């Protein structure tokens, strides 16, 4: 990749990182239920589709860092281990961004629309799924303290703690798949697709 294309790519990734920051900061302070809805997943998907899996991972890590620094994360999860919480926040969004870019790349030559849909829906699935695994293992005591008497921790986790938020994240990403498809066509126009 020549120098001008590298600069275009770095600039594009930086712009998407800026969008991730703005949307994640907004999400950190606007919550629906106990967990905020992560609006930053949208630029992570678009960045992963246009620039590839590594860019998706980097954008996810930017979003994850802001989740780690969110007031609700500090209050609820830091007491269970700051370093573990840091890893959970960074890795769940970073992995989601990476897999999104990887799946787009894998299916793009076969069917671009299918590739975009898969890339768009995998991010909320992985982001929420990896959080659920961490919550059920690392933060089990916290969930147990919040679960209403007589309700299992697993039921509380999926029905009360993350269910509503996941549905909104999933629907928003799925509905915006056509927008992602349209934006992904910019990569050929601008000749910036990852090699």
GROMACS .gro file of C-alpha atoms in nm:
model
  195
    1UNK     CA    1   0.000   0.000   0.000
    2UNK     CA    2   0.151   0.333  -0.100
    3UNK     CA    3   0.196   0.622   0.143
    4UNK     CA    4  -0.110   0.824   0.035
    5UNK     CA    5  -0.339   0.522   0.077
    6UNK     CA    6  -0.192   0.456   0.422
    7UNK     CA    7  -0.262   0.816   0.520
    8UNK     CA    8  -0.620   0.790   0.386
    9UNK     CA    9  -0.671   0.469   0.579
   10UNK     CA   10  -0.527   0.607   0.904
   11UNK     CA   11  -0.738   0.921   0.865
   12UNK     CA   12  -1.052   0.716   0.803
   13UNK     CA   13  -0.988   0.494   1.103
   14UNK     CA   14  -0.923   0.802   1.317
   15UNK     CA   15  -1.256   0.952   1.204
   16UNK     CA   16  -1.438   0.631   1.296
   17UNK     CA   17  -1.254   0.625   1.629
   18UNK     CA   18  -1.383   0.978   1.690
   19UNK     CA   19  -1.737   0.861   1.617
   20UNK     CA   20  -1.689   0.568   1.853
   21UNK     CA   21  -1.575   0.809   2.127
   22UNK     CA   22  -1.869   1.046   2.081
   23UNK     CA   23  -2.132   0.772   2.063
   24UNK     CA   24  -1.983   0.573   2.350
   25UNK     CA   25  -1.960   0.879   2.574
   26UNK     CA   26  -2.325   0.950   2.494
   27UNK     CA   27  -2.411   0.586   2.573
   28UNK     CA   28  -2.218   0.596   2.901
   29UNK     CA   29  -2.449   0.863   3.037
   30UNK     CA   30  -2.781   0.761   2.879
   31UNK     CA   31  -2.893   0.426   3.014
   32UNK     CA   32  -3.202   0.212   2.974
   33UNK     CA   33  -3.193  -0.028   3.265
   34UNK     CA   34  -2.873  -0.124   3.445
   35UNK     CA   35  -2.651  -0.146   3.135
   36UNK     CA   36  -2.613   0.126   2.873
   37UNK     CA   37  -2.699   0.063   2.510
   38UNK     CA   38  -2.380   0.074   2.309
   39UNK     CA   39  -2.441   0.304   2.013
   40UNK     CA   40  -2.072   0.290   1.925
   41UNK     CA   41  -2.119  -0.053   1.767
   42UNK     CA   42  -2.232   0.113   1.444
   43UNK     CA   43  -1.903   0.290   1.357
   44UNK     CA   44  -1.715  -0.019   1.473
   45UNK     CA   45  -1.903  -0.227   1.214
   46UNK     CA   46  -1.862   0.032   0.939
   47UNK     CA   47  -1.491   0.071   1.015
   48UNK     CA   48  -1.441  -0.307   1.021
   49UNK     CA   49  -1.623  -0.346   0.689
   50UNK     CA   50  -1.432  -0.068   0.513
   51UNK     CA   51  -1.086  -0.110   0.669
   52UNK     CA   52  -1.077  -0.474   0.775
   53UNK     CA   53  -1.056  -0.687   1.091
   54UNK     CA   54  -0.755  -0.515   1.251
   55UNK     CA   55  -0.926  -0.177   1.222
   56UNK     CA   56  -1.243  -0.334   1.366
   57UNK     CA   57  -1.041  -0.464   1.660
   58UNK     CA   58  -0.878  -0.123   1.718
   59UNK     CA   59  -1.214   0.059   1.699
   60UNK     CA   60  -1.367  -0.198   1.935
   61UNK     CA   61  -1.082  -0.143   2.182
   62UNK     CA   62  -1.144   0.234   2.173
   63UNK     CA   63  -1.510   0.171   2.257
   64UNK     CA   64  -1.414  -0.083   2.521
   65UNK     CA   65  -1.180   0.164   2.690
   66UNK     CA   66  -1.465   0.412   2.722
   67UNK     CA   67  -1.695   0.141   2.860
   68UNK     CA   68  -1.423   0.062   3.115
   69UNK     CA   69  -1.416   0.430   3.220
   70UNK     CA   70  -1.796   0.468   3.233
   71UNK     CA   71  -1.937   0.564   3.574
   72UNK     CA   72  -2.161   0.255   3.585
   73UNK     CA   73  -1.864   0.026   3.511
   74UNK     CA   74  -1.654   0.195   3.779
   75UNK     CA   75  -1.932   0.165   4.036
   76UNK     CA   76  -2.045  -0.190   3.959
   77UNK     CA   77  -1.750  -0.382   3.819
   78UNK     CA   78  -1.424  -0.221   3.936
   79UNK     CA   79  -1.469  -0.355   4.292
   80UNK     CA   80  -1.445  -0.706   4.142
   81UNK     CA   81  -1.105  -0.630   3.991
   82UNK     CA   82  -0.993  -0.333   3.785
   83UNK     CA   83  -0.757  -0.529   3.559
   84UNK     CA   84  -1.010  -0.807   3.490
   85UNK     CA   85  -1.278  -0.547   3.417
   86UNK     CA   86  -1.036  -0.368   3.182
   87UNK     CA   87  -0.973  -0.692   2.992
   88UNK     CA   88  -1.345  -0.776   2.973
   89UNK     CA   89  -1.436  -0.430   2.840
   90UNK     CA   90  -1.153  -0.408   2.588
   91UNK     CA   91  -1.165  -0.765   2.462
   92UNK     CA   92  -1.542  -0.805   2.423
   93UNK     CA   93  -1.568  -0.505   2.190
   94UNK     CA   94  -1.229  -0.561   2.025
   95UNK     CA   95  -1.311  -0.923   1.942
   96UNK     CA   96  -1.655  -0.821   1.814
   97UNK     CA   97  -1.498  -0.563   1.581
   98UNK     CA   98  -1.233  -0.807   1.459
   99UNK     CA   99  -1.481  -1.087   1.387
  100UNK     CA  100  -1.711  -0.841   1.208
  101UNK     CA  101  -1.432  -0.736   0.972
  102UNK     CA  102  -1.317  -1.096   0.928
  103UNK     CA  103  -1.665  -1.224   0.840
  104UNK     CA  104  -1.724  -0.938   0.600
  105UNK     CA  105  -1.397  -1.017   0.425
  106UNK     CA  106  -1.477  -1.389   0.417
  107UNK     CA  107  -1.825  -1.351   0.261
  108UNK     CA  108  -1.782  -1.032   0.055
  109UNK     CA  109  -1.675  -1.206  -0.265
  110UNK     CA  110  -1.969  -1.446  -0.240
  111UNK     CA  111  -2.247  -1.198  -0.159
  112UNK     CA  112  -2.187  -0.842  -0.043
  113UNK     CA  113  -2.532  -0.793   0.115
  114UNK     CA  114  -2.500  -1.117   0.313
  115UNK     CA  115  -2.148  -1.016   0.421
  116UNK     CA  116  -2.272  -0.679   0.549
  117UNK     CA  117  -2.568  -0.833   0.733
  118UNK     CA  118  -2.344  -1.092   0.902
  119UNK     CA  119  -2.085  -0.825   0.990
  120UNK     CA  120  -2.359  -0.602   1.134
  121UNK     CA  121  -2.534  -0.861   1.349
  122UNK     CA  122  -2.224  -1.039   1.480
  123UNK     CA  123  -2.105  -0.732   1.671
  124UNK     CA  124  -2.399  -0.706   1.915
  125UNK     CA  125  -2.411  -1.086   1.944
  126UNK     CA  126  -2.045  -1.112   2.044
  127UNK     CA  127  -2.039  -0.793   2.251
  128UNK     CA  128  -2.335  -0.908   2.459
  129UNK     CA  129  -2.244  -1.277   2.455
  130UNK     CA  130  -1.890  -1.219   2.581
  131UNK     CA  131  -2.022  -0.980   2.845
  132UNK     CA  132  -2.277  -1.244   2.953
  133UNK     CA  133  -2.003  -1.506   2.991
  134UNK     CA  134  -1.790  -1.265   3.195
  135UNK     CA  135  -2.086  -1.156   3.405
  136UNK     CA  136  -2.191  -1.514   3.480
  137UNK     CA  137  -1.838  -1.622   3.573
  138UNK     CA  138  -1.640  -1.323   3.702
  139UNK     CA  139  -1.926  -1.108   3.833
  140UNK     CA  140  -2.157  -1.386   3.953
  141UNK     CA  141  -2.170  -1.251   4.311
  142UNK     CA  142  -2.275  -0.909   4.182
  143UNK     CA  143  -2.554  -1.059   3.972
  144UNK     CA  144  -2.665  -1.271   4.264
  145UNK     CA  145  -2.693  -0.962   4.483
  146UNK     CA  146  -2.916  -0.789   4.224
  147UNK     CA  147  -3.135  -1.087   4.132
  148UNK     CA  148  -3.481  -1.076   4.289
  149UNK     CA  149  -3.546  -1.344   4.547
  150UNK     CA  150  -3.658  -1.665   4.382
  151UNK     CA  151  -3.516  -1.577   4.039
  152UNK     CA  152  -3.211  -1.760   3.913
  153UNK     CA  153  -2.899  -1.561   3.836
  154UNK     CA  154  -2.908  -1.677   3.472
  155UNK     CA  155  -3.269  -1.562   3.431
  156UNK     CA  156  -3.188  -1.226   3.588
  157UNK     CA  157  -2.881  -1.186   3.366
  158UNK     CA  158  -3.069  -1.246   3.041
  159UNK     CA  159  -3.413  -1.110   3.128
  160UNK     CA  160  -3.331  -0.821   3.355
  161UNK     CA  161  -2.971  -0.718   3.314
  162UNK     CA  162  -2.892  -0.744   2.941
  163UNK     CA  163  -3.205  -0.859   2.758
  164UNK     CA  164  -3.363  -0.523   2.670
  165UNK     CA  165  -3.030  -0.363   2.588
  166UNK     CA  166  -2.926  -0.652   2.363
  167UNK     CA  167  -3.253  -0.639   2.170
  168UNK     CA  168  -3.211  -0.267   2.100
  169UNK     CA  169  -2.844  -0.306   1.998
  170UNK     CA  170  -2.930  -0.600   1.774
  171UNK     CA  171  -3.224  -0.423   1.606
  172UNK     CA  172  -3.030  -0.099   1.553
  173UNK     CA  173  -2.738  -0.284   1.393
  174UNK     CA  174  -2.967  -0.502   1.181
  175UNK     CA  175  -3.178  -0.210   1.062
  176UNK     CA  176  -2.867  -0.011   0.973
  177UNK     CA  177  -2.720  -0.294   0.764
  178UNK     CA  178  -2.829  -0.128   0.438
  179UNK     CA  179  -2.657   0.193   0.550
  180UNK     CA  180  -2.342  -0.007   0.624
  181UNK     CA  181  -2.370  -0.165   0.280
  182UNK     CA  182  -2.391   0.177   0.119
  183UNK     CA  183  -2.096   0.307   0.319
  184UNK     CA  184  -1.892  -0.003   0.242
  185UNK     CA  185  -1.913   0.085  -0.127
  186UNK     CA  186  -1.697   0.388  -0.041
  187UNK     CA  187  -1.400   0.159   0.014
  188UNK     CA  188  -1.377   0.079  -0.358
  189UNK     CA  189  -1.445   0.436  -0.459
  190UNK     CA  190  -1.174   0.567  -0.228
  191UNK     CA  191  -0.943   0.267  -0.289
  192UNK     CA  192  -0.882   0.217   0.081
  193UNK     CA  193  -0.989  -0.140   0.143
  194UNK     CA  194  -0.742  -0.338   0.349
  195UNK     CA  195  -0.511  -0.556   0.147
   0.00000   0.00000   0.00000
